[in-house]
mmCIF file of C-alpha atoms in Angstrom:
data_model
loop_
_atom_site.group_PDB
_atom_site.id
_atom_site.type_symbol
_atom_site.label_atom_id
_atom_site.label_comp_id
_atom_site.label_asym_id
_atom_site.label_seq_id
_atom_site.Cartn_x
_atom_site.Cartn_y
_atom_site.Cartn_z
ATOM 1 C CA MET A 1 163.031 163.584 34.552
ATOM 2 C CA ALA A 2 163.703 159.908 34.242
ATOM 3 C CA ALA A 3 165.490 159.949 37.568
ATOM 4 C CA THR A 4 162.483 161.601 39.182
ATOM 5 C CA LYS A 5 160.122 158.955 37.849
ATOM 6 C CA LEU A 6 162.444 156.152 38.979
ATOM 7 C CA LEU A 7 162.589 157.684 42.461
ATOM 8 C CA THR A 8 158.770 157.939 42.556
ATOM 9 C CA ILE A 9 158.395 154.276 41.532
ATOM 10 C CA SER A 10 160.962 153.201 44.179
ATOM 11 C CA ILE A 11 159.115 155.126 46.878
ATOM 12 C CA ALA A 12 155.795 153.566 45.783
ATOM 13 C CA LEU A 13 157.246 150.078 45.844
ATOM 14 C CA ALA A 14 158.725 150.655 49.221
ATOM 15 C CA ALA A 15 155.390 151.881 50.546
ATOM 16 C CA LEU A 16 153.643 148.898 48.983
ATOM 17 C CA SER A 17 156.151 146.500 50.583
ATOM 18 C CA ALA A 18 155.638 148.178 53.940
ATOM 19 C CA SER A 19 151.922 147.913 53.588
ATOM 20 C CA ALA A 20 152.159 144.253 52.600
ATOM 21 C CA ALA A 21 154.429 143.595 55.554
ATOM 22 C CA ALA A 22 152.036 145.328 57.887
ATOM 23 C CA ILE A 23 149.092 143.358 56.470
ATOM 24 C CA GLY A 24 151.161 140.155 56.906
ATOM 25 C CA VAL A 25 151.876 140.956 60.524
ATOM 26 C CA VAL A 26 148.152 141.574 61.173
ATOM 27 C CA PHE A 27 147.187 138.238 59.603
ATOM 28 C CA TRP A 28 149.973 136.417 61.513
ATOM 29 C CA ARG A 29 148.791 137.933 64.772
ATOM 30 C CA ARG A 30 145.167 137.005 64.026
ATOM 31 C CA LYS A 31 146.229 133.451 63.068
ATOM 32 C CA THR A 32 148.325 133.135 66.235
ATOM 33 C CA ARG A 33 145.418 134.307 68.398
ATOM 34 C CA ALA A 34 143.121 131.869 66.662
ATOM 35 C CA ASP A 35 145.544 128.958 67.193
ATOM 36 C CA GLU A 36 145.979 129.939 70.807
ATOM 37 C CA GLU A 37 142.191 130.016 71.285
ATOM 38 C CA LYS A 38 141.897 126.539 69.676
ATOM 39 C CA ILE A 39 144.620 125.261 71.963
ATOM 40 C CA ARG A 40 142.885 126.709 75.021
ATOM 41 C CA GLU A 41 139.601 125.171 73.875
ATOM 42 C CA LEU A 42 141.205 121.736 73.432
ATOM 43 C CA GLU A 43 142.851 122.041 76.847
ATOM 44 C CA ARG A 44 139.461 122.868 78.429
ATOM 45 C CA SER A 45 137.888 119.849 76.620
ATOM 46 C CA LEU A 46 140.715 117.561 77.780
ATOM 47 C CA LYS A 47 140.377 118.755 81.344
ATOM 48 C CA ALA A 48 136.602 118.168 81.272
ATOM 49 C CA ALA A 49 137.104 114.664 79.773
ATOM 50 C CA LEU A 50 139.625 113.790 82.466
ATOM 51 C CA GLN A 51 137.294 115.042 85.169
ATOM 52 C CA ASN A 52 134.406 112.943 83.719
ATOM 53 C CA CYS A 53 136.740 109.916 83.432
ATOM 54 C CA GLY A 54 137.815 110.342 87.034
ATOM 55 C CA ALA A 55 134.228 110.683 88.144
ATOM 56 C CA GLU A 56 133.236 107.556 86.224
ATOM 57 C CA ARG A 57 136.123 105.656 87.749
ATOM 58 C CA GLN A 58 135.224 106.785 91.211
ATOM 59 C CA GLY A 59 131.668 105.765 90.509
ATOM 60 C CA ARG A 60 132.804 102.322 89.424
ATOM 61 C CA ILE A 61 134.963 101.984 92.516
ATOM 62 C CA ARG A 62 132.091 102.925 94.793
ATOM 63 C CA ALA A 63 129.793 100.477 92.977
ATOM 64 C CA GLN A 64 132.385 97.694 93.314
ATOM 65 C CA GLN A 65 132.844 98.479 96.995
ATOM 66 C CA ALA A 66 129.100 98.355 97.518
ATOM 67 C CA LEU A 67 128.934 95.041 95.675
ATOM 68 C CA ARG A 68 131.740 93.567 97.775
ATOM 69 C CA LYS A 69 129.967 94.854 100.891
ATOM 70 C CA VAL A 70 126.767 93.067 99.905
ATOM 71 C CA ALA A 71 128.699 89.959 98.922
ATOM 72 C CA ASN A 72 130.402 89.904 102.315
ATOM 73 C CA SER A 73 127.249 90.571 104.277
ATOM 74 C CA ASN A 74 125.592 87.900 106.357
ATOM 75 C CA ASP A 75 122.582 87.971 104.112
ATOM 76 C CA SER A 76 124.583 86.544 101.172
ATOM 77 C CA ASN A 77 126.329 83.950 103.282
ATOM 78 C CA ASN A 78 129.719 85.336 102.175
ATOM 79 C CA SER A 79 129.299 83.909 98.644
ATOM 80 C CA TYR A 80 130.528 85.103 95.259
ATOM 81 C CA PRO A 81 128.878 84.552 91.905
ATOM 82 C CA LEU A 82 131.243 81.935 90.501
ATOM 83 C CA THR A 83 129.863 79.962 87.590
ATOM 84 C CA PRO A 84 131.695 77.103 85.774
ATOM 85 C CA ILE A 85 132.910 78.001 82.323
ATOM 86 C CA ALA A 86 133.629 74.438 81.208
ATOM 87 C CA ILE A 87 132.895 70.779 81.985
ATOM 88 C CA THR A 88 135.492 68.063 82.049
ATOM 89 C CA ARG A 89 135.086 64.926 79.913
ATOM 90 C CA SER A 90 137.576 62.598 81.590
ATOM 91 C CA CYS A 91 138.637 58.995 81.148
ATOM 92 C CA PHE A 92 137.911 58.514 84.908
ATOM 93 C CA SER A 93 134.249 57.600 85.158
ATOM 94 C CA THR A 94 134.260 57.583 88.988
ATOM 95 C CA ARG A 95 136.354 59.041 91.781
ATOM 96 C CA ASN A 96 137.778 55.635 92.480
ATOM 97 C CA GLY A 97 140.997 55.273 90.531
ATOM 98 C CA THR A 98 141.374 58.990 89.758
ATOM 99 C CA PRO A 99 145.044 59.862 90.502
ATOM 100 C CA ARG A 100 145.673 61.714 93.726
ATOM 101 C CA GLN A 101 148.071 64.130 91.954
ATOM 102 C CA PRO A 102 148.455 65.410 88.372
ATOM 103 C CA LEU A 103 150.947 64.117 85.788
ATOM 104 C CA VAL A 104 151.609 60.799 87.575
ATOM 105 C CA VAL A 105 149.523 58.994 84.940
ATOM 106 C CA PRO A 106 150.737 60.533 81.564
ATOM 107 C CA LEU A 107 148.044 58.668 79.593
ATOM 108 C CA ALA A 108 145.185 59.974 81.705
ATOM 109 C CA LYS A 109 143.296 62.115 79.180
ATOM 110 C CA ALA A 110 140.450 64.530 79.342
ATOM 111 C CA CYS A 111 138.748 67.247 77.337
ATOM 112 C CA LEU A 112 137.646 70.586 78.676
ATOM 113 C CA VAL A 113 134.404 71.544 76.902
ATOM 114 C CA PHE A 114 133.807 75.305 77.232
ATOM 115 C CA ASP A 115 130.334 76.835 77.298
ATOM 116 C CA PRO A 116 130.207 78.948 74.110
ATOM 117 C CA THR A 117 127.556 81.223 75.598
ATOM 118 C CA ARG A 118 129.958 82.273 78.341
ATOM 119 C CA VAL A 119 133.373 81.702 76.733
ATOM 120 C CA PRO A 120 133.818 82.456 73.021
ATOM 121 C CA ALA A 121 136.233 80.207 71.186
ATOM 122 C CA ALA A 122 138.500 83.159 70.564
ATOM 123 C CA SER A 123 139.206 83.203 74.314
ATOM 124 C CA LEU A 124 141.289 80.019 73.859
ATOM 125 C CA GLU A 125 143.464 81.349 71.002
ATOM 126 C CA GLY A 126 147.104 81.211 71.948
ATOM 127 C CA LEU A 127 146.707 78.562 74.649
ATOM 128 C CA GLU A 128 148.133 75.962 72.235
ATOM 129 C CA GLY A 129 151.478 77.758 72.490
ATOM 130 C CA TYR A 130 151.898 76.568 76.054
ATOM 131 C CA SER A 131 152.896 73.009 77.015
ATOM 132 C CA HIS A 132 150.922 72.995 80.264
ATOM 133 C CA CYS A 133 148.094 74.871 81.959
ATOM 134 C CA TRP A 134 146.634 75.356 85.415
ATOM 135 C CA ILE A 135 143.036 74.375 85.947
ATOM 136 C CA ILE A 136 140.924 75.693 88.796
ATOM 137 C CA TYR A 137 137.851 73.483 89.387
ATOM 138 C CA VAL A 138 135.212 72.367 91.889
ATOM 139 C CA PHE A 139 135.262 69.148 93.908
ATOM 140 C CA HIS A 140 131.678 68.441 92.871
ATOM 141 C CA LEU A 141 131.575 64.864 94.100
ATOM 142 C CA ASN A 142 132.591 65.523 97.698
ATOM 143 C CA THR A 143 130.611 63.546 100.196
ATOM 144 C CA ASP A 144 130.558 66.488 102.631
ATOM 145 C CA LEU A 145 129.277 69.266 100.352
ATOM 146 C CA ASP A 146 126.155 69.583 102.465
ATOM 147 C CA LYS A 147 128.287 71.042 105.260
ATOM 148 C CA LEU A 148 128.995 74.140 103.200
ATOM 149 C CA TRP A 149 125.416 75.313 103.481
ATOM 150 C CA LYS A 150 125.291 74.967 107.204
ATOM 151 C CA HIS A 151 126.303 77.557 109.778
ATOM 152 C CA PRO A 152 129.959 77.006 110.903
ATOM 153 C CA SER A 153 128.779 76.132 114.375
ATOM 154 C CA ARG A 154 126.770 73.200 112.919
ATOM 155 C CA SER A 155 128.887 72.093 109.955
ATOM 156 C CA LYS A 156 131.269 70.078 112.079
ATOM 157 C CA PHE A 157 133.890 70.485 109.359
ATOM 158 C CA LYS A 158 136.986 68.411 110.239
ATOM 159 C CA ALA A 159 140.259 70.364 110.542
ATOM 160 C CA LYS A 160 142.316 67.264 109.897
ATOM 161 C CA VAL A 161 142.051 64.569 107.235
ATOM 162 C CA ARG A 162 143.581 61.136 106.762
ATOM 163 C CA VAL A 163 146.627 61.081 104.492
ATOM 164 C CA PRO A 164 147.326 58.021 102.309
ATOM 165 C CA ARG A 165 151.084 58.562 102.470
ATOM 166 C CA LEU A 166 150.944 58.511 106.261
ATOM 167 C CA LYS A 167 148.962 55.280 106.228
ATOM 168 C CA GLY A 168 145.837 57.030 107.451
ATOM 169 C CA GLU A 169 147.368 59.317 110.062
ATOM 170 C CA ARG A 170 145.742 62.790 110.264
ATOM 171 C CA MET A 171 147.171 66.059 108.991
ATOM 172 C CA GLY A 172 145.816 69.588 108.893
ATOM 173 C CA VAL A 173 143.668 69.986 105.792
ATOM 174 C CA PHE A 174 145.719 72.974 104.539
ATOM 175 C CA ALA A 175 148.901 70.884 104.664
ATOM 176 C CA THR A 176 147.297 68.429 102.203
ATOM 177 C CA ARG A 177 145.560 68.462 98.849
ATOM 178 C CA SER A 178 142.533 66.635 100.170
ATOM 179 C CA PRO A 179 139.295 67.424 98.376
ATOM 180 C CA HIS A 180 137.541 67.754 101.728
ATOM 181 C CA ARG A 181 138.146 71.494 102.243
ATOM 182 C CA PRO A 182 136.152 74.437 103.713
ATOM 183 C CA CYS A 183 135.850 75.703 100.092
ATOM 184 C CA PRO A 184 135.785 72.780 97.648
ATOM 185 C CA ILE A 185 138.041 74.340 95.093
ATOM 186 C CA GLY A 186 140.799 72.328 93.415
ATOM 187 C CA LEU A 187 143.972 73.326 91.565
ATOM 188 C CA THR A 188 145.768 71.064 89.132
ATOM 189 C CA VAL A 189 148.186 71.228 86.202
ATOM 190 C CA ALA A 190 147.816 69.344 82.937
ATOM 191 C CA LYS A 191 149.630 68.937 79.609
ATOM 192 C CA VAL A 192 147.969 70.874 76.772
ATOM 193 C CA ASP A 193 147.608 68.517 73.771
ATOM 194 C CA ILE A 194 145.171 70.162 71.335
ATOM 195 C CA VAL A 195 143.015 73.230 71.272
ATOM 196 C CA ASP A 196 140.086 72.736 68.916
ATOM 197 C CA GLY A 197 137.435 75.412 68.884
ATOM 198 C CA ASN A 198 135.745 75.429 72.287
ATOM 199 C CA LYS A 199 137.524 72.207 73.393
ATOM 200 C CA VAL A 200 140.884 71.770 75.028
ATOM 201 C CA PHE A 201 142.315 68.262 75.024
ATOM 202 C CA ILE A 202 144.675 67.653 77.984
ATOM 203 C CA SER A 203 146.585 64.742 79.513
ATOM 204 C CA GLY A 204 148.172 63.752 82.790
ATOM 205 C CA VAL A 205 144.942 64.697 84.524
ATOM 206 C CA ASP A 206 143.616 63.895 87.927
ATOM 207 C CA LEU A 207 140.058 65.047 87.182
ATOM 208 C CA VAL A 208 136.970 62.852 87.335
ATOM 209 C CA ASP A 209 134.396 62.989 84.558
ATOM 210 C CA GLY A 210 131.935 65.900 84.901
ATOM 211 C CA THR A 211 134.215 68.154 86.933
ATOM 212 C CA PRO A 212 133.121 71.810 86.650
ATOM 213 C CA VAL A 213 135.974 74.156 85.601
ATOM 214 C CA LEU A 214 136.154 77.684 86.959
ATOM 215 C CA ASP A 215 139.237 78.972 85.148
ATOM 216 C CA VAL A 216 142.250 77.966 82.995
ATOM 217 C CA LYS A 217 145.580 79.760 83.193
ATOM 218 C CA PRO A 218 148.827 79.096 81.256
ATOM 219 C CA TYR A 219 151.711 77.449 83.179
ATOM 220 C CA LEU A 220 154.708 79.825 83.348
ATOM 221 C CA PRO A 221 157.954 77.978 84.204
ATOM 222 C CA TYR A 222 159.880 81.173 85.080
ATOM 223 C CA CYS A 223 157.523 82.012 87.958
ATOM 224 C CA ASP A 224 155.460 78.889 88.615
ATOM 225 C CA SER A 225 158.502 76.603 89.186
ATOM 226 C CA ILE A 226 160.319 77.557 92.387
ATOM 227 C CA PRO A 227 163.958 76.322 92.650
ATOM 228 C CA GLY A 228 164.772 74.958 96.064
ATOM 229 C CA ALA A 229 161.122 74.630 97.174
ATOM 230 C CA MET A 230 160.808 72.461 100.280
ATOM 231 C CA VAL A 231 158.207 69.850 101.315
ATOM 232 C CA PRO A 232 157.856 67.673 104.466
ATOM 233 C CA ASP A 233 159.514 64.303 104.410
ATOM 234 C CA TRP A 234 156.254 62.373 104.324
ATOM 235 C CA VAL A 235 155.411 63.993 101.003
ATOM 236 C CA LYS A 236 158.619 62.602 99.480
ATOM 237 C CA ALA A 237 157.671 58.992 100.286
ATOM 238 C CA ASP A 238 156.451 58.101 96.778
ATOM 239 C CA ASN A 239 157.048 54.380 97.302
ATOM 240 C CA MET A 240 154.344 54.372 99.957
ATOM 241 C CA LEU A 241 151.739 54.214 97.184
ATOM 242 C CA ALA A 242 153.702 52.462 94.521
ATOM 243 C CA ILE A 243 152.631 49.003 93.277
ATOM 244 C CA THR A 244 155.218 46.250 92.865
ATOM 245 C CA SER A 245 153.902 44.995 89.520
ATOM 246 C CA VAL A 246 150.860 44.945 87.265
ATOM 247 C CA SER A 247 149.994 41.777 85.276
ATOM 248 C CA PHE A 248 147.080 40.943 83.020
ATOM 249 C CA SER A 249 145.207 37.624 82.614
ATOM 250 C CA HIS A 250 145.882 35.721 79.376
ATOM 251 C CA ASP A 251 142.483 36.496 77.945
ATOM 252 C CA PHE A 252 142.351 40.158 79.018
ATOM 253 C CA SER A 253 143.488 41.522 75.653
ATOM 254 C CA ALA A 254 140.864 39.564 73.782
ATOM 255 C CA SER A 255 138.142 40.753 76.208
ATOM 256 C CA LEU A 256 139.338 44.332 75.815
ATOM 257 C CA ASN A 257 139.248 44.158 72.010
ATOM 258 C CA HIS A 258 135.698 42.801 72.160
ATOM 259 C CA CYS A 259 134.575 45.575 74.538
ATOM 260 C CA TRP A 260 136.381 48.173 72.495
ATOM 261 C CA SER A 261 134.601 47.134 69.292
ATOM 262 C CA ARG A 262 131.216 47.245 70.931
ATOM 263 C CA LYS A 263 132.035 50.626 72.472
ATOM 264 C CA MET A 264 133.027 52.053 69.075
ATOM 265 C CA GLN A 265 129.889 50.724 67.432
ATOM 266 C CA LYS A 266 127.692 52.362 70.042
ATOM 267 C CA LYS A 267 129.676 55.585 70.123
ATOM 268 C CA LYS A 268 127.683 58.648 69.089
ATOM 269 C CA LYS A 269 129.072 61.233 66.712
ATOM 270 C CA THR A 270 128.849 63.897 69.472
ATOM 271 C CA GLU A 271 130.917 61.812 71.935
ATOM 272 C CA ILE A 272 134.551 62.774 72.479
ATOM 273 C CA SER A 273 137.221 60.184 71.639
ATOM 274 C CA LEU A 274 140.138 60.248 74.023
ATOM 275 C CA TYR A 275 141.861 57.016 73.002
ATOM 276 C CA THR A 276 142.542 55.626 69.567
ATOM 277 C CA SER A 277 143.144 51.911 70.180
ATOM 278 C CA PRO A 278 142.730 49.092 72.745
ATOM 279 C CA THR A 279 146.472 48.929 73.204
ATOM 280 C CA GLU A 280 146.641 52.573 74.267
ATOM 281 C CA PHE A 281 143.722 51.997 76.625
ATOM 282 C CA GLN A 282 145.429 48.963 78.198
ATOM 283 C CA ASN A 283 148.525 51.060 78.760
ATOM 284 C CA LEU A 284 146.319 53.549 80.555
ATOM 285 C CA ILE A 285 145.016 50.850 82.852
ATOM 286 C CA GLN A 286 148.558 49.732 83.666
ATOM 287 C CA GLN A 287 149.638 53.307 84.442
ATOM 288 C CA VAL A 288 146.652 53.905 86.744
ATOM 289 C CA LEU A 289 147.058 50.618 88.610
ATOM 290 C CA SER A 290 150.832 51.126 89.041
ATOM 291 C CA TRP A 291 149.763 53.268 92.003
ATOM 292 C CA ASP A 292 147.732 51.961 94.879
ATOM 293 C CA ILE A 293 144.384 53.614 94.190
ATOM 294 C CA ARG A 294 142.623 52.097 97.176
ATOM 295 C CA SER A 295 141.267 54.427 99.794
ATOM 296 C CA VAL A 296 142.685 54.488 103.316
ATOM 297 C CA SER A 297 139.651 52.576 104.483
ATOM 298 C CA GLN A 298 140.226 49.802 101.925
ATOM 299 C CA ARG A 299 143.851 49.418 103.008
ATOM 300 C CA ILE A 300 143.463 49.450 106.789
ATOM 301 C CA ARG A 301 140.098 47.738 107.286
ATOM 302 C CA PRO A 302 139.269 44.049 106.721
ATOM 303 C CA HIS A 303 136.659 43.137 104.156
ATOM 304 C CA LYS A 304 134.049 40.461 104.692
ATOM 305 C CA THR A 305 132.729 40.286 101.167
ATOM 306 C CA GLU A 306 134.375 39.215 98.015
ATOM 307 C CA ASN A 307 133.397 42.247 95.958
ATOM 308 C CA SER A 308 134.616 45.631 97.073
ATOM 309 C CA SER A 309 131.873 48.197 97.112
ATOM 310 C CA MET A 310 133.833 50.980 98.642
ATOM 311 C CA ASN A 311 134.371 53.100 95.551
ATOM 312 C CA ASN A 312 132.919 56.075 97.319
ATOM 313 C CA ALA A 313 134.970 55.756 100.487
ATOM 314 C CA THR A 314 136.596 58.940 101.670
ATOM 315 C CA LEU A 315 139.792 59.646 103.584
ATOM 316 C CA GLU A 316 137.874 60.780 106.607
ATOM 317 C CA ASP A 317 135.133 58.158 106.859
ATOM 318 C CA ASP A 318 136.927 55.973 109.368
ATOM 319 C CA ASP A 319 138.657 56.413 112.692
ATOM 320 C CA SER A 320 140.259 52.976 112.926
ATOM 321 C CA GLN A 321 144.051 52.821 112.416
ATOM 322 C CA GLU A 322 144.405 49.131 113.163
ATOM 323 C CA GLU A 323 146.785 47.357 110.782
ATOM 324 C CA VAL A 324 145.097 44.389 109.119
ATOM 325 C CA HIS A 325 145.928 41.887 106.359
ATOM 326 C CA PHE A 326 143.836 41.375 103.303
ATOM 327 C CA SER A 327 142.835 38.165 101.640
ATOM 328 C CA ASP A 328 143.838 37.966 97.971
ATOM 329 C CA ASP A 329 140.272 37.027 96.958
ATOM 330 C CA ILE A 330 139.051 40.600 97.319
ATOM 331 C CA VAL A 331 138.057 41.999 93.942
ATOM 332 C CA TYR A 332 138.458 45.717 93.208
ATOM 333 C CA HIS A 333 137.043 47.647 90.314
ATOM 334 C CA LEU A 334 138.420 50.419 88.173
ATOM 335 C CA ILE A 335 135.994 52.153 85.849
ATOM 336 C CA LEU A 336 137.533 53.982 82.876
ATOM 337 C CA GLU A 337 135.606 55.260 79.833
ATOM 338 C CA GLY A 338 132.573 53.300 80.993
ATOM 339 C CA LEU A 339 134.496 49.983 81.053
ATOM 340 C CA ASP A 340 134.775 48.082 84.339
ATOM 341 C CA THR A 341 138.208 46.512 85.003
ATOM 342 C CA SER A 342 138.318 44.036 87.925
ATOM 343 C CA TYR A 343 141.608 43.285 89.685
ATOM 344 C CA LYS A 344 143.152 41.849 92.843
ATOM 345 C CA ILE A 345 146.104 42.842 94.965
ATOM 346 C CA ASP A 346 148.187 40.149 96.715
ATOM 347 C CA TYR A 347 150.071 40.421 99.993
ATOM 348 C CA ASP A 348 153.258 41.506 98.262
ATOM 349 C CA GLY A 349 151.593 44.464 96.514
ATOM 350 C CA ASN A 350 151.278 42.895 93.066
ATOM 351 C CA VAL A 351 148.208 43.806 90.991
ATOM 352 C CA HIS A 352 146.536 41.038 88.970
ATOM 353 C CA VAL A 353 144.093 42.347 86.358
ATOM 354 C CA GLU A 354 141.479 39.698 85.682
ATOM 355 C CA LYS A 355 138.828 40.919 83.219
ATOM 356 C CA ILE A 356 137.125 43.886 81.667
ATOM 357 C CA GLU A 357 133.504 44.381 80.719
ATOM 358 C CA PRO A 358 131.007 47.156 80.087
ATOM 359 C CA CYS A 359 129.605 48.764 83.223
ATOM 360 C CA THR A 360 126.305 47.377 84.293
ATOM 361 C CA PRO A 361 123.541 50.013 83.933
ATOM 362 C CA ASN A 362 122.137 51.281 87.218
#
C-alpha cells in the first residue's frame, strides 16, 4: 500500500516537473522573441538615425558648396568673410623701426588683445604651454591697399619689390616677405610670455601697433622646423643690415628717466604695460637700432633736409638705384611706446643716439 502511494507521488512529481519545464520553455521562447524584436527595433532606429545623419551631412556639404560658389562668384569679388579676432598693442608706434623679421629683437614686446565677443578667454587655455606661436595678421598700414579694391587690369600691382638685403634690387614678391602683396596677409612667429584672460603677451615681435590678428596657432618644432631647409645666398647676408655700433649721448639716460616718469604719471589704468623700467626700454632701443632700420629710399637717395621725414617710405616707392653718400647731419627718428628717439648714422655705419622726448601731438 505504502509502495503504491510512493509510486503515485513520484509520478505526480515527475508530471509536475515536466509541466514546469514545459512552462519554462514557453517563457524562454517568449522572452527570446521579445528580445529579438527589441533588437530588430533598435537596428531599425539606428539605420534611420544613420540615414538622417547622412542626409544632414549631405545637406551641409551642399550648403557649403553653394556658399563657396557664391564667395567665388564675380559678384562677391572673390572675397571671404575674414574678421580680426584680436588687435596688437605693440611697442612699435609706427612702421618705421619695426623689425623686418621676427625674433631679431628679443626685447620687442607686444600684447594680443582678443575680442571677448568673438573669442572667449577659454579659447586661449593651453597656449601658455607652448614657447612660441604663429600669428596670422593683416598688413593694415600698407600704402597700396587701395589697389586691392580695383580690377586686376587697373590695380597695376607690382610683381617685383625692392629688397633691402639686395641694396634695392628687385625680386619677385613671392620670393620675399614684403608686406606689398596681392593679399596683404602676414605670417610671423613670436615667443609666448604670458597668457592672461583675453590677453597674450609676446616678445620678439615684428608687428606695428594696431595690427589686426586673424589667427594664432601654436609653434610645433617637430613639423614646423625643417632640417636642411635651403634659402638663396642673398637671404643669408645678415651683415648687409647690421649696424657697426650703437652709442648714446651722455645725457640720454637722464632724459629717458624724465620721459619715463612723465609717461608713468599719465598712464591710464586700462593701458597695457610692456616694459618695467627705463633701463629695459633703453636696451630695447639698442636692440632695434643694432639693425639698419632705414628704408631702401633712405639709404640710396640723398637728403636735402636735416630732419628725415620718410618714416612712411616703402620699398617700392623709388626706381633710382644710384649709390650715394649721406651727410652725418641727417637726423632719423624711432618712435617706440609714444617716445621719439632721434639718432644719426655716420659713414662707417655707427649709430649715435642723441635724445628722446615725447611725441609731438598731431
